[in-house]
Tab-separated table of C-alpha atoms in Angstrom:
chain	number	residue	atom	x	y	z
A	783	MET	CA	-43.575	-12.380	59.700
A	784	ASN	CA	-40.291	-12.551	58.069
A	785	GLY	CA	-38.704	-9.270	56.715
A	786	GLY	CA	-37.793	-8.798	53.047
A	787	GLY	CA	-34.561	-10.398	51.624
A	788	LEU	CA	-32.039	-10.240	48.747
A	789	LEU	CA	-29.259	-12.208	47.443
A	790	VAL	CA	-26.416	-10.513	45.906
A	791	ALA	CA	-24.350	-13.046	43.479
A	792	GLY	CA	-21.762	-12.427	41.353
A	793	THR	CA	-20.648	-13.841	38.106
A	794	THR	CA	-16.990	-14.490	39.578
A	795	SER	CA	-15.356	-13.806	42.788
A	796	ASP	CA	-14.199	-10.305	43.092
A	797	ALA	CA	-17.095	-8.882	40.974
A	798	GLY	CA	-18.034	-6.693	43.575
A	799	LYS	CA	-20.445	-8.685	45.748
A	800	SER	CA	-19.228	-7.195	49.089
A	801	VAL	CA	-19.375	-3.481	47.804
A	802	VAL	CA	-22.933	-3.548	46.213
A	803	THR	CA	-24.191	-5.531	49.505
A	804	ALA	CA	-22.723	-2.684	51.833
A	805	GLY	CA	-23.881	-0.056	49.411
A	806	ILE	CA	-27.638	-1.559	49.235
A	807	CYS	CA	-27.502	-1.677	53.050
A	808	ARG	CA	-26.162	1.783	53.684
A	809	TRP	CA	-28.969	3.327	51.089
A	810	LEU	CA	-31.821	1.086	52.944
A	811	VAL	CA	-30.526	2.031	56.406
A	812	ARG	CA	-30.681	5.991	55.235
A	813	GLN	CA	-34.354	5.321	54.294
A	814	GLY	CA	-35.178	4.203	57.698
A	815	VAL	CA	-35.129	0.654	56.884
A	816	LYS	CA	-33.940	-1.737	59.935
A	817	VAL	CA	-31.599	-3.881	57.802
A	818	ALA	CA	-28.844	-6.795	58.297
A	819	PRO	CA	-26.224	-8.167	56.276
A	820	PHE	CA	-25.793	-12.018	55.852
A	821	LYS	CA	-23.264	-14.652	54.061
A	822	ALA	CA	-24.136	-18.000	54.959
A	823	GLN	CA	-20.248	-19.269	54.267
A	824	ASN	CA	-17.345	-16.975	53.896
A	825	MET	CA	-13.807	-18.164	52.802
A	826	SER	CA	-11.400	-15.613	54.236
A	827	LEU	CA	-8.386	-14.973	56.399
A	828	ASN	CA	-9.631	-11.316	57.318
A	829	SER	CA	-11.474	-11.886	60.189
A	830	PHE	CA	-13.186	-9.943	62.954
A	831	VAL	CA	-14.353	-10.587	66.701
A	832	THR	CA	-17.704	-9.567	67.741
A	833	ARG	CA	-18.637	-8.228	70.864
A	834	GLU	CA	-19.707	-11.702	72.083
A	835	GLY	CA	-16.432	-12.917	71.122
A	836	ALA	CA	-17.393	-14.636	67.907
A	837	GLU	CA	-15.209	-14.581	64.728
A	838	ILE	CA	-16.747	-13.776	61.624
A	839	GLY	CA	-15.489	-12.455	58.248
A	840	ARG	CA	-14.325	-8.582	58.093
A	841	ALA	CA	-16.680	-8.000	55.355
A	842	GLN	CA	-19.579	-8.889	57.147
A	843	ALA	CA	-18.473	-6.387	59.919
A	844	MET	CA	-17.955	-3.863	57.724
A	845	GLN	CA	-21.327	-4.329	56.120
A	846	ALA	CA	-22.689	-4.391	59.713
A	847	GLN	CA	-21.253	-0.996	60.034
A	848	ALA	CA	-23.029	-0.030	56.910
A	849	CYS	CA	-26.228	-1.007	58.651
A	850	ARG	CA	-25.505	0.879	61.718
A	851	ILE	CA	-25.535	-2.103	63.888
A	852	GLU	CA	-23.331	-4.256	65.866
A	853	PRO	CA	-22.140	-7.656	63.982
A	854	THR	CA	-22.970	-10.958	65.424
A	855	ALA	CA	-22.339	-14.422	64.498
A	856	LEU	CA	-25.769	-14.766	62.933
A	857	MET	CA	-24.492	-12.505	60.001
A	858	ASN	CA	-21.544	-15.128	59.133
A	859	PRO	CA	-22.596	-18.407	60.584
A	860	VAL	CA	-19.883	-20.672	58.737
A	861	LEU	CA	-16.191	-19.132	58.413
A	862	LEU	CA	-13.662	-20.998	56.238
A	863	LYS	CA	-9.916	-19.969	57.314
A	864	PRO	CA	-7.507	-21.584	54.813
A	865	GLY	CA	-4.338	-23.228	55.980
A	866	GLY	CA	-3.014	-24.031	52.515
A	867	GLU	CA	-4.047	-25.067	49.357
A	868	ARG	CA	-6.444	-27.833	50.178
A	869	SER	CA	-7.583	-27.512	53.811
A	870	SER	CA	-9.406	-24.975	55.836
A	871	GLN	CA	-10.248	-24.612	59.521
A	872	VAL	CA	-14.027	-24.240	60.059
A	873	VAL	CA	-15.658	-21.742	62.087
A	874	LEU	CA	-19.145	-22.272	62.859
A	875	LEU	CA	-21.289	-19.542	64.571
A	876	GLY	CA	-18.017	-17.673	65.853
A	877	ARG	CA	-16.052	-20.894	67.034
A	878	PRO	CA	-13.499	-23.156	65.379
A	879	VAL	CA	-14.845	-26.850	65.315
A	880	GLY	CA	-12.307	-28.485	63.016
A	881	GLU	CA	-9.822	-28.571	60.215
A	882	LEU	CA	-11.176	-29.961	56.991
A	883	SER	CA	-9.932	-30.627	53.516
A	884	ALA	CA	-11.624	-29.353	50.613
A	885	ARG	CA	-12.813	-32.636	49.788
A	886	GLY	CA	-14.152	-33.566	53.294
A	887	TYR	CA	-16.223	-30.272	53.230
A	888	HIS	CA	-17.859	-30.461	50.066
A	889	GLY	CA	-18.232	-34.177	50.477
A	890	GLY	CA	-20.986	-33.901	52.776
A	891	ARG	CA	-20.280	-31.645	55.922
A	892	GLN	CA	-21.174	-28.433	54.202
A	893	GLN	CA	-24.689	-29.708	53.074
A	894	ARG	CA	-25.415	-30.735	56.495
A	895	LEU	CA	-24.767	-27.171	57.563
A	896	LEU	CA	-27.649	-25.685	55.369
A	897	GLY	CA	-30.068	-26.245	58.190
A	898	THR	CA	-28.007	-23.962	60.458
A	899	VAL	CA	-27.542	-21.130	58.073
A	900	LEU	CA	-31.152	-21.044	57.039
A	901	ASP	CA	-32.259	-21.104	60.930
A	902	CYS	CA	-29.650	-18.092	61.136
A	903	LEU	CA	-31.266	-16.202	58.280
A	904	ALA	CA	-34.571	-16.700	59.559
A	905	GLU	CA	-33.577	-15.378	62.809
A	906	LEU	CA	-32.505	-12.223	61.226
A	907	ARG	CA	-35.574	-11.899	58.878
A	908	GLY	CA	-37.523	-12.154	61.991
A	909	THR	CA	-35.869	-9.070	63.520
A	910	TYR	CA	-34.930	-6.838	60.589
A	911	ASP	CA	-37.384	-5.338	57.994
A	912	ALA	CA	-34.781	-6.612	55.251
A	913	VAL	CA	-31.571	-9.017	55.209
A	914	ILE	CA	-29.287	-8.461	52.373
A	915	CYS	CA	-27.200	-11.712	51.814
A	916	GLU	CA	-23.944	-12.164	49.786
A	917	GLY	CA	-23.044	-14.996	47.767
A	918	ALA	CA	-19.751	-16.239	47.013
A	919	GLY	CA	-17.908	-16.968	43.736
A	920	SER	CA	-20.295	-18.012	41.254
A	921	PRO	CA	-24.005	-19.470	41.575
A	922	ALA	CA	-23.323	-21.295	38.325
A	923	GLU	CA	-20.269	-23.833	39.795
A	924	ILE	CA	-22.195	-26.704	38.538
A	925	ASN	CA	-19.752	-29.007	40.027
A	926	LEU	CA	-20.493	-27.570	43.633
A	927	ARG	CA	-24.485	-27.089	43.172
A	928	ARG	CA	-25.282	-30.151	45.077
A	929	THR	CA	-23.908	-29.222	48.357
A	930	ASP	CA	-24.000	-25.080	47.751
A	931	ILE	CA	-25.271	-23.412	50.878
A	932	VAL	CA	-24.209	-19.966	50.023
A	933	ASN	CA	-25.665	-19.049	46.517
A	934	MET	CA	-28.701	-20.901	45.090
A	935	GLY	CA	-28.612	-23.357	47.861
A	936	ILE	CA	-29.814	-20.335	50.203
A	937	ALA	CA	-31.736	-18.763	47.838
A	938	ARG	CA	-34.072	-21.792	47.294
A	939	GLY	CA	-33.961	-22.552	50.793
A	940	ALA	CA	-35.312	-18.894	51.863
A	941	ARG	CA	-37.158	-18.121	48.698
A	942	LEU	CA	-34.741	-15.059	48.097
A	943	PRO	CA	-34.748	-13.153	44.743
A	944	VAL	CA	-31.096	-13.054	43.241
A	945	LEU	CA	-29.369	-10.116	41.827
A	946	VAL	CA	-26.187	-11.136	39.664
A	947	VAL	CA	-23.410	-8.650	39.829
A	948	GLY	CA	-20.722	-8.498	37.002
A	949	ASP	CA	-17.377	-6.571	36.893
A	950	ILE	CA	-17.598	-5.103	33.221
A	951	ASP	CA	-13.951	-3.721	33.786
A	952	ARG	CA	-12.829	-7.029	33.176
A	953	GLY	CA	-14.875	-7.608	29.810
A	954	GLY	CA	-17.077	-10.189	28.914
A	955	VAL	CA	-20.050	-8.984	31.322
A	956	PHE	CA	-23.045	-9.995	28.731
A	957	ALA	CA	-21.674	-13.529	28.295
A	958	SER	CA	-20.958	-14.035	31.897
A	959	PHE	CA	-24.494	-12.892	32.875
A	960	PHE	CA	-26.154	-14.875	30.290
A	961	GLY	CA	-24.108	-17.749	30.864
A	962	THR	CA	-24.624	-17.833	34.732
A	963	VAL	CA	-28.321	-17.999	34.179
A	964	ALA	CA	-27.950	-20.525	31.476
A	965	LEU	CA	-26.124	-22.929	33.682
A	966	LEU	CA	-28.722	-22.924	36.222
A	967	SER	CA	-31.690	-25.485	36.726
A	968	PRO	CA	-35.170	-24.337	36.079
A	969	GLU	CA	-35.897	-24.013	39.555
A	970	ASP	CA	-32.703	-21.898	40.405
A	971	GLN	CA	-33.134	-19.616	37.367
A	972	GLU	CA	-37.005	-18.755	38.554
A	973	LEU	CA	-35.081	-16.685	41.632
A	974	VAL	CA	-32.651	-14.678	39.235
A	975	ALA	CA	-34.542	-11.447	38.932
A	976	GLY	CA	-31.933	-9.619	36.875
A	977	PHE	CA	-28.403	-8.146	36.792
A	978	LEU	CA	-26.375	-5.237	37.966
A	979	VAL	CA	-23.318	-3.787	36.236
A	980	ASN	CA	-20.156	-2.582	38.266
A	981	LYS	CA	-16.959	-0.636	37.697
A	982	PHE	CA	-18.529	0.944	34.679
A	983	ARG	CA	-16.147	3.366	32.725
A	984	GLY	CA	-17.564	5.559	30.003
A	985	ASP	CA	-20.764	6.658	28.591
A	986	VAL	CA	-23.856	4.748	29.729
A	987	SER	CA	-25.497	5.468	26.666
A	988	LEU	CA	-23.123	3.102	24.861
A	989	LEU	CA	-24.070	0.406	27.313
A	990	GLU	CA	-27.779	0.458	27.025
A	991	PRO	CA	-28.209	-1.321	23.626
A	992	GLY	CA	-26.421	-4.321	25.270
A	993	LEU	CA	-28.578	-4.090	28.102
A	994	GLY	CA	-31.783	-4.209	25.887
A	995	MET	CA	-30.408	-7.018	23.894
A	996	LEU	CA	-29.476	-8.964	27.286
A	997	ARG	CA	-33.129	-8.385	28.514
A	998	GLY	CA	-34.377	-9.865	25.118
A	999	LEU	CA	-32.544	-12.765	25.662
A	1000	THR	CA	-32.958	-13.637	29.011
A	1001	GLY	CA	-36.184	-11.992	29.893
A	1002	ARG	CA	-34.378	-10.264	32.945
A	1003	ARG	CA	-33.945	-6.621	33.544
A	1004	THR	CA	-30.730	-4.740	34.727
A	1005	TYR	CA	-31.087	-2.853	38.045
A	1006	GLY	CA	-28.338	-0.443	37.735
A	1007	VAL	CA	-24.932	0.376	36.176
A	1008	LEU	CA	-22.554	1.235	38.980
A	1009	PRO	CA	-19.535	3.619	37.754
A	1010	PHE	CA	-15.654	2.695	38.489
A	1011	ARG	CA	-14.820	4.473	41.653
A	1012	ARG	CA	-11.407	4.339	43.265
A	1013	GLY	CA	-10.483	4.401	46.756
A	1014	LEU	CA	-13.389	2.918	48.237
A	1015	GLY	CA	-11.299	1.262	50.934
A	1016	ILE	CA	-13.568	-1.352	52.121
A	1017	ASP	CA	-12.362	-4.662	53.890
A	1018	GLU	CA	-11.242	-7.613	51.477
A	1019	GLU	CA	-12.573	-10.991	52.140
A	1020	ASP	CA	-12.195	-13.611	49.589
A	1021	GLY	CA	-10.196	-16.913	49.982
A	1022	MET	CA	-6.318	-16.481	50.290
A	1023	ALA	CA	-6.005	-13.334	48.047
A	1024	VAL	CA	-3.636	-11.007	49.531
A	1025	PRO	CA	-2.352	-7.818	47.966
A	1026	PRO	CA	0.385	-8.637	45.143
A	1027	HIS	CA	3.797	-7.651	45.379
A	1028	GLY	CA	4.622	-3.957	45.027
A	1029	SER	CA	0.829	-2.939	45.613
A	1030	THR	CA	0.104	0.003	48.024
A	1031	ARG	CA	-3.100	0.447	50.012
A	1032	GLU	CA	-5.322	3.304	49.033
A	1033	PRO	CA	-3.830	6.548	50.506
A	1034	ASP	CA	-5.742	9.607	51.613
A	1035	THR	CA	-5.542	12.136	48.957
A	1036	ALA	CA	-4.470	15.102	51.806
A	1037	PRO	CA	-1.014	16.280	51.622
A	1038	PRO	CA	1.371	15.235	54.195
A	1039	ALA	CA	1.066	17.499	57.515
A	1040	GLY	CA	5.050	17.549	57.930
A	1041	ALA	CA	7.801	18.063	55.491
A	1042	GLU	CA	8.278	14.301	54.612
A	1043	VAL	CA	6.225	11.079	53.938
A	1044	LEU	CA	6.748	8.013	55.944
A	1045	ARG	CA	7.387	4.671	53.909
A	1046	VAL	CA	5.895	1.424	55.410
A	1047	ALA	CA	6.839	-1.773	54.147
A	1048	VAL	CA	4.524	-4.903	54.807
A	1049	CYS	CA	6.211	-8.305	54.492
A	1050	ALA	CA	3.722	-10.139	52.252
A	1051	VAL	CA	4.035	-13.692	54.372
A	1052	PRO	CA	2.078	-16.722	53.404
A	1053	LEU	CA	-1.244	-17.105	54.473
A	1054	MET	CA	-1.424	-13.351	55.557
A	1055	SER	CA	-4.253	-12.428	57.816
A	1056	ASN	CA	-6.046	-9.332	58.552
A	1057	PHE	CA	-3.688	-7.378	56.200
A	1058	THR	CA	-6.413	-4.542	56.600
A	1059	ASP	CA	-4.695	-3.546	60.048
A	1060	VAL	CA	-2.417	-1.415	58.139
A	1061	ASP	CA	-5.375	0.524	56.378
A	1062	ALA	CA	-5.627	2.779	59.316
A	1063	LEU	CA	-1.782	3.651	58.597
A	1064	ALA	CA	-2.666	4.268	54.898
A	1065	ALA	CA	-5.394	6.491	56.075
A	1066	GLU	CA	-2.962	8.971	57.518
A	1067	PRO	CA	-1.612	11.929	55.076
A	1068	GLY	CA	1.831	11.352	54.050
A	1069	VAL	CA	2.013	7.807	55.157
A	1070	VAL	CA	2.825	5.381	51.918
A	1071	VAL	CA	2.004	1.401	52.710
A	1072	ARG	CA	3.599	-0.978	50.109
A	1073	PHE	CA	3.666	-4.612	50.417
A	1074	VAL	CA	7.135	-6.308	49.571
A	1075	ASP	CA	8.583	-9.534	49.265
A	1076	ARG	CA	12.517	-9.032	49.007
A	1077	PRO	CA	15.022	-7.707	51.277
A	1078	GLU	CA	16.195	-4.877	49.629
A	1079	GLU	CA	12.673	-3.338	49.655
A	1080	LEU	CA	13.135	-3.016	53.357
A	1081	ALA	CA	15.956	-0.771	52.805
A	1082	ASP	CA	14.335	2.543	52.322
A	1083	ALA	CA	11.148	1.889	54.630
A	1084	ASP	CA	10.980	3.857	57.797
A	1085	LEU	CA	8.691	1.162	59.509
A	1086	VAL	CA	8.371	-2.501	58.526
A	1087	VAL	CA	5.192	-4.534	59.732
A	1088	VAL	CA	5.367	-8.430	60.003
A	1089	PRO	CA	1.447	-9.128	59.874
A	1090	GLY	CA	-0.641	-11.889	60.934
A	1091	THR	CA	-0.605	-15.005	59.435
A	1092	ARG	CA	-2.586	-18.423	59.600
A	1093	GLY	CA	0.665	-20.021	59.420
A	1094	THR	CA	3.488	-18.966	61.494
A	1095	VAL	CA	6.032	-21.421	61.288
A	1096	ARG	CA	5.445	-21.325	57.388
A	1097	ALA	CA	5.901	-17.732	57.548
A	1098	LEU	CA	9.071	-17.911	59.486
A	1099	GLU	CA	10.383	-20.423	56.817
A	1100	TRP	CA	9.599	-18.200	54.156
A	1101	LEU	CA	11.289	-15.004	55.689
A	1102	ARG	CA	14.404	-16.901	56.143
A	1103	ARG	CA	14.099	-18.466	52.507
A	1104	ARG	CA	13.712	-15.106	50.926
A	1105	ARG	CA	16.598	-13.550	53.214
A	1106	LEU	CA	13.693	-11.142	54.890
A	1107	ALA	CA	14.764	-12.741	58.188
A	1108	ASP	CA	18.187	-11.525	57.927
A	1109	ALA	CA	17.056	-7.765	56.805
A	1110	LEU	CA	14.780	-7.850	59.949
A	1111	LEU	CA	17.322	-8.843	62.221
A	1112	ALA	CA	19.639	-6.189	60.761
A	1113	ARG	CA	17.052	-3.465	61.282
A	1114	ALA	CA	16.391	-4.719	64.998
A	1115	ALA	CA	20.200	-4.392	65.794
A	1116	GLU	CA	20.452	-0.990	64.183
A	1117	GLY	CA	17.464	0.201	66.109
A	1118	ARG	CA	15.014	0.764	62.939
A	1119	PRO	CA	11.189	0.293	63.658
A	1120	VAL	CA	9.588	-3.146	63.262
A	1121	LEU	CA	6.483	-3.879	64.211
A	1122	GLY	CA	4.738	-7.583	64.689
A	1123	VAL	CA	1.029	-7.996	64.834
A	1124	CYS	CA	-0.204	-11.401	65.946
A	1125	GLY	CA	1.884	-14.473	63.856
A	1126	GLY	CA	4.318	-11.634	63.010
A	1127	PHE	CA	4.542	-10.996	66.773
A	1128	GLN	CA	5.229	-14.725	67.340
A	1129	LEU	CA	7.620	-15.157	64.756
A	1130	LEU	CA	9.753	-12.358	66.291
A	1131	GLY	CA	10.166	-14.236	69.559
A	1132	GLU	CA	12.790	-16.841	70.620
A	1133	HIS	CA	10.908	-19.895	70.401
A	1134	ILE	CA	7.824	-21.526	69.097
A	1135	GLU	CA	6.144	-24.652	70.066
A	1136	ASP	CA	3.605	-25.596	67.796
A	1137	GLU	CA	1.956	-29.176	67.810
A	1138	VAL	CA	-1.290	-27.439	66.451
A	1139	GLU	CA	-1.060	-25.247	63.455
A	1140	SER	CA	1.860	-26.691	61.338
A	1141	ARG	CA	2.523	-29.378	64.073
A	1142	ALA	CA	6.230	-28.453	63.918
A	1143	GLY	CA	7.020	-28.786	67.310
A	1144	ALA	CA	9.739	-26.779	68.654
A	1145	VAL	CA	10.889	-24.103	66.102
A	1146	ALA	CA	13.617	-21.459	66.921
A	1147	GLY	CA	12.039	-17.615	66.155
A	1148	LEU	CA	13.958	-14.651	65.091
A	1149	GLY	CA	14.909	-13.919	68.873
A	1150	VAL	CA	14.433	-10.143	68.678
A	1151	LEU	CA	12.007	-10.285	71.217
A	1152	PRO	CA	11.983	-12.119	74.610
A	1153	VAL	CA	8.703	-14.007	73.968
A	1154	ARG	CA	8.129	-17.702	74.275
A	1155	VAL	CA	5.042	-18.985	72.288
A	1156	ARG	CA	3.137	-22.290	72.658
A	1157	PHE	CA	0.353	-23.090	70.303
A	1158	ALA	CA	-2.768	-23.932	72.211
A	1159	ARG	CA	-5.699	-25.947	70.545
A	1160	GLU	CA	-8.289	-23.499	72.116
A	1161	LYS	CA	-8.231	-20.252	69.832
A	1162	THR	CA	-8.251	-16.870	71.796
A	1163	LEU	CA	-11.123	-14.717	70.581
A	1164	ALA	CA	-11.257	-11.371	72.451
A	1165	ARG	CA	-11.903	-7.805	72.445
A	1166	PRO	CA	-9.278	-6.134	74.573
A	1167	ALA	CA	-8.816	-2.503	75.563
A	1168	GLY	CA	-5.959	-0.596	77.324
A	1169	GLU	CA	-3.381	2.047	76.993
A	1170	ALA	CA	-0.140	2.507	75.264
A	1171	LEU	CA	2.198	5.524	74.680
A	1172	GLY	CA	-0.451	7.382	77.176
A	1173	GLU	CA	-3.292	6.765	74.704
A	1174	ARG	CA	-6.506	4.746	75.093
A	1175	VAL	CA	-6.312	1.622	72.672
A	1176	GLU	CA	-8.768	-0.949	71.584
A	1177	GLY	CA	-8.137	-4.028	69.341
A	1178	TYR	CA	-9.304	-7.808	68.916
A	1179	GLU	CA	-7.477	-10.883	69.218
A	1180	ILE	CA	-7.643	-13.996	66.958
A	1181	HIS	CA	-4.996	-16.674	67.702
A	1182	HIS	CA	-4.125	-20.213	68.807
A	1183	GLY	CA	-0.288	-19.080	69.959
A	1184	VAL	CA	-0.201	-18.140	73.882
A	1185	ALA	CA	2.694	-15.797	74.218
A	1186	SER	CA	4.948	-15.648	77.447
A	1187	VAL	CA	6.700	-12.486	77.674
A	1188	HIS	CA	9.814	-12.296	80.005
A	1189	GLY	CA	11.403	-8.951	79.267
A	1190	GLY	CA	11.335	-5.586	77.400
A	1191	GLU	CA	8.931	-2.887	77.876
A	1192	PRO	CA	5.273	-3.717	77.985
A	1193	PHE	CA	3.522	-2.969	74.971
A	1194	LEU	CA	-0.391	-3.511	74.732
A	1195	ASP	CA	-0.215	-7.492	75.341
A	1196	GLY	CA	3.363	-7.866	74.062
A	1197	CYS	CA	6.552	-6.234	74.688
A	1198	ARG	CA	8.917	-3.470	72.913
A	1199	VAL	CA	12.687	-3.854	72.710
A	1200	GLY	CA	14.297	-0.774	71.292
A	1201	GLN	CA	12.148	-0.010	68.369
A	1202	THR	CA	10.899	-3.600	67.689
A	1203	TRP	CA	7.526	-4.079	68.788
A	1204	GLY	CA	4.959	-6.965	69.138
A	1205	THR	CA	1.541	-7.538	69.816
A	1206	HIS	CA	-1.495	-9.911	69.139
A	1207	TRP	CA	-4.024	-7.009	69.196
A	1208	HIS	CA	-5.411	-6.565	65.381
A	1209	GLY	CA	-7.220	-3.295	65.094
A	1210	SER	CA	-4.925	-1.202	67.541
A	1211	LEU	CA	-4.029	1.298	64.981
A	1212	GLU	CA	-7.340	2.387	64.328
A	1213	SER	CA	-7.358	4.156	67.735
A	1214	ASP	CA	-6.593	7.562	66.289
A	1215	GLY	CA	-4.710	8.926	69.232
A	1216	PHE	CA	-2.382	5.794	69.666
A	1217	ARG	CA	-1.726	5.749	65.691
A	1218	ARG	CA	-0.436	9.208	65.867
A	1219	ALA	CA	1.894	8.614	68.993
A	1220	PHE	CA	2.896	5.507	67.448
A	1221	LEU	CA	3.795	7.392	64.023
A	1222	ARG	CA	5.718	10.302	65.715
A	1223	GLU	CA	7.911	7.432	67.870
A	1224	VAL	CA	8.591	6.025	64.290
A	1225	ALA	CA	9.276	9.014	62.442
A	1226	ALA	CA	11.777	10.001	65.606
A	1227	ALA	CA	13.468	6.814	65.336
A	1228	ALA	CA	13.710	6.953	61.706
A	1229	GLY	CA	14.974	10.653	61.355
A	1230	ARG	CA	11.777	11.672	59.157
A	1231	ARG	CA	10.280	15.350	59.416
A	1232	PHE	CA	6.821	13.636	59.622
A	1233	VAL	CA	4.214	14.806	61.317
A	1234	PRO	CA	0.734	12.969	61.878
A	1235	ALA	CA	-2.346	15.020	60.629
A	1236	PRO	CA	-4.022	16.232	64.044
A	1237	ALA	CA	-7.407	15.313	63.134
A	1238	THR	CA	-7.511	12.267	61.021
A	1239	SER	CA	-10.090	10.038	62.187
A	1240	PHE	CA	-10.128	6.662	60.901
A	1241	ALA	CA	-13.814	5.705	61.980
A	1242	ALA	CA	-15.030	9.044	60.109
A	1243	LEU	CA	-13.138	7.858	57.211
A	1244	ARG	CA	-14.801	4.543	57.241
A	1245	GLU	CA	-18.225	6.118	57.485
A	1246	GLU	CA	-17.246	8.448	54.612
A	1247	ARG	CA	-16.526	5.652	52.354
A	1248	LEU	CA	-19.791	3.697	53.251
A	1249	ASP	CA	-21.773	6.488	52.557
A	1250	ARG	CA	-20.084	6.808	49.091
A	1251	LEU	CA	-21.176	3.173	48.722
A	1252	GLY	CA	-24.986	4.048	49.495
A	1253	ASP	CA	-24.510	7.090	46.917
A	1254	LEU	CA	-23.423	4.658	44.152
A	1255	ILE	CA	-26.739	2.650	44.989
A	1256	GLU	CA	-28.990	5.697	45.384
A	1257	GLN	CA	-27.602	7.574	42.152
A	1258	HIS	CA	-27.216	4.824	39.985
A	1259	ALA	CA	-29.322	2.082	40.735
A	1260	ASP	CA	-33.125	2.051	40.119
A	1261	THR	CA	-34.132	1.960	43.808
A	1262	ASP	CA	-37.615	1.626	43.469
A	1263	ALA	CA	-37.228	-1.633	41.612
A	1264	LEU	CA	-34.744	-2.832	44.099
A	1265	TRP	CA	-37.108	-2.421	46.988
A	1266	ARG	CA	-39.761	-4.154	45.195
A	1267	LEU	CA	-37.335	-7.121	44.514
A	1268	ILE	CA	-36.464	-7.099	48.371
A	1269	GLU	CA	-40.279	-6.573	49.608
A	1270	SER	CA	-41.997	-9.036	47.099
A	1271	GLY	CA	-39.326	-11.340	45.684
A	1272	ALA	CA	-38.609	-12.295	42.217
A	1273	PRO	CA	-41.114	-11.400	39.426
A	1274	ARG	CA	-43.384	-14.323	38.403
A	1275	GLY	CA	-42.949	-15.742	35.134
A	1276	LEU	CA	-39.169	-15.337	34.304
A	1277	PRO	CA	-38.235	-17.491	31.266
A	1278	PHE	CA	-36.149	-20.712	31.443
A	1279	ILE	CA	-32.903	-20.006	29.466
A	1280	PRO	CA	-31.505	-23.318	28.034
A	1281	PRO	CA	-29.633	-25.423	28.417
A	1282	GLY	CA	-29.781	-25.041	32.246
A	1283	ALA	CA	-27.738	-27.112	34.909
A	1284	PRO	CA	-26.506	-30.711	33.921
A	1285	ALA	CA	-28.483	-33.460	35.337
């Protein structure tokens, strides 16, 4: 017998689907429910490697943590990794299977995957008491409905009730709720059970008349109003979105343990991947993390991070064009700390041979590290562990570039020359002892009186944030009604709201 299920859809991208899905998962697991997350198709450059070596979206890995279970490829069977405005690498059940244009994908390939994603969902529902599914974008994208496998396509295929989340902080939430339903076919509309308001500021009593009118117009109730909360700090996942220039990662509110702060500048390279690597730095009291794209912004940084990217050669050209490459070379020559991760590590090397990702052939790197990189067609997906700076380190690898290191001091899988460090390992800074040791080295090289807090646990901080998401659902949603929805499906007899989807 299949377990219960729910699809969390949204009026727009970034409406809060990932947060709400994780919150519902954490609330359920605290009630003793055996629950799993699911997203049929994810478009993201923030990905993760599971224990079995499968690549999935980081948001689903985070949601699995909310469920207190290990993530698997079943939870995100299709992952699209953009390589530009019009093409993406298609990762199926954790393994890359090719590169497709948007037209090619939506022109037939996507719909052929519906059976695969339904099989994955059925397997999860056969194992767990409940599966909380996350949609993508909006379910009312009428131009894409025919080939949809992540919103109403999966809801119809698995007979899932649908909860539509709207971000009221953007404005227009009532029109968005009504319009979302009104642009769906009668068959789709009968699965849309109701709404959830996200990011509300102010007195809920002032909102209640509108919620009553919305129910009168649509015949559908609102299952909760979640208040606006800062600092939830969960992993972003949508599309090619990266933190805007000048933005900072949410810092911890605790004061610095030492006399000074440590300033970290992250180069906002094109097609930036796994920029959540720096979240562990931002979790340290007294560490300020900022995304930059101008050379003068590196001048007062104590550490510069060149992050991962899905376009190493493109990022290298961008750094040169914006004169950031010159600033990085000057820092390295002066012995000022630089950390390159994955693609950022590769472009700090001497030479890149790329007939796979950019097809640019032979390209000269920045030459800071004694490394030569050759891009292989087979992607490396691994969960390595080791030791560095006298501390245990765990990470994960996602890359086509194979690095040959012929000098410097060993550093994880890469190397170190002076105060320039390079590694393919994502997530290494989440290892608390290693992160503190690394920051002590950075502070000493930068001449800062910064001291890492002795008891900061990144894993514990994540757990606290997931519990806060569970609290939001438990305190501000009608959890009895939500459970009925998960267990029994959408209410019968929901009215049709015209005009419906075009023929």
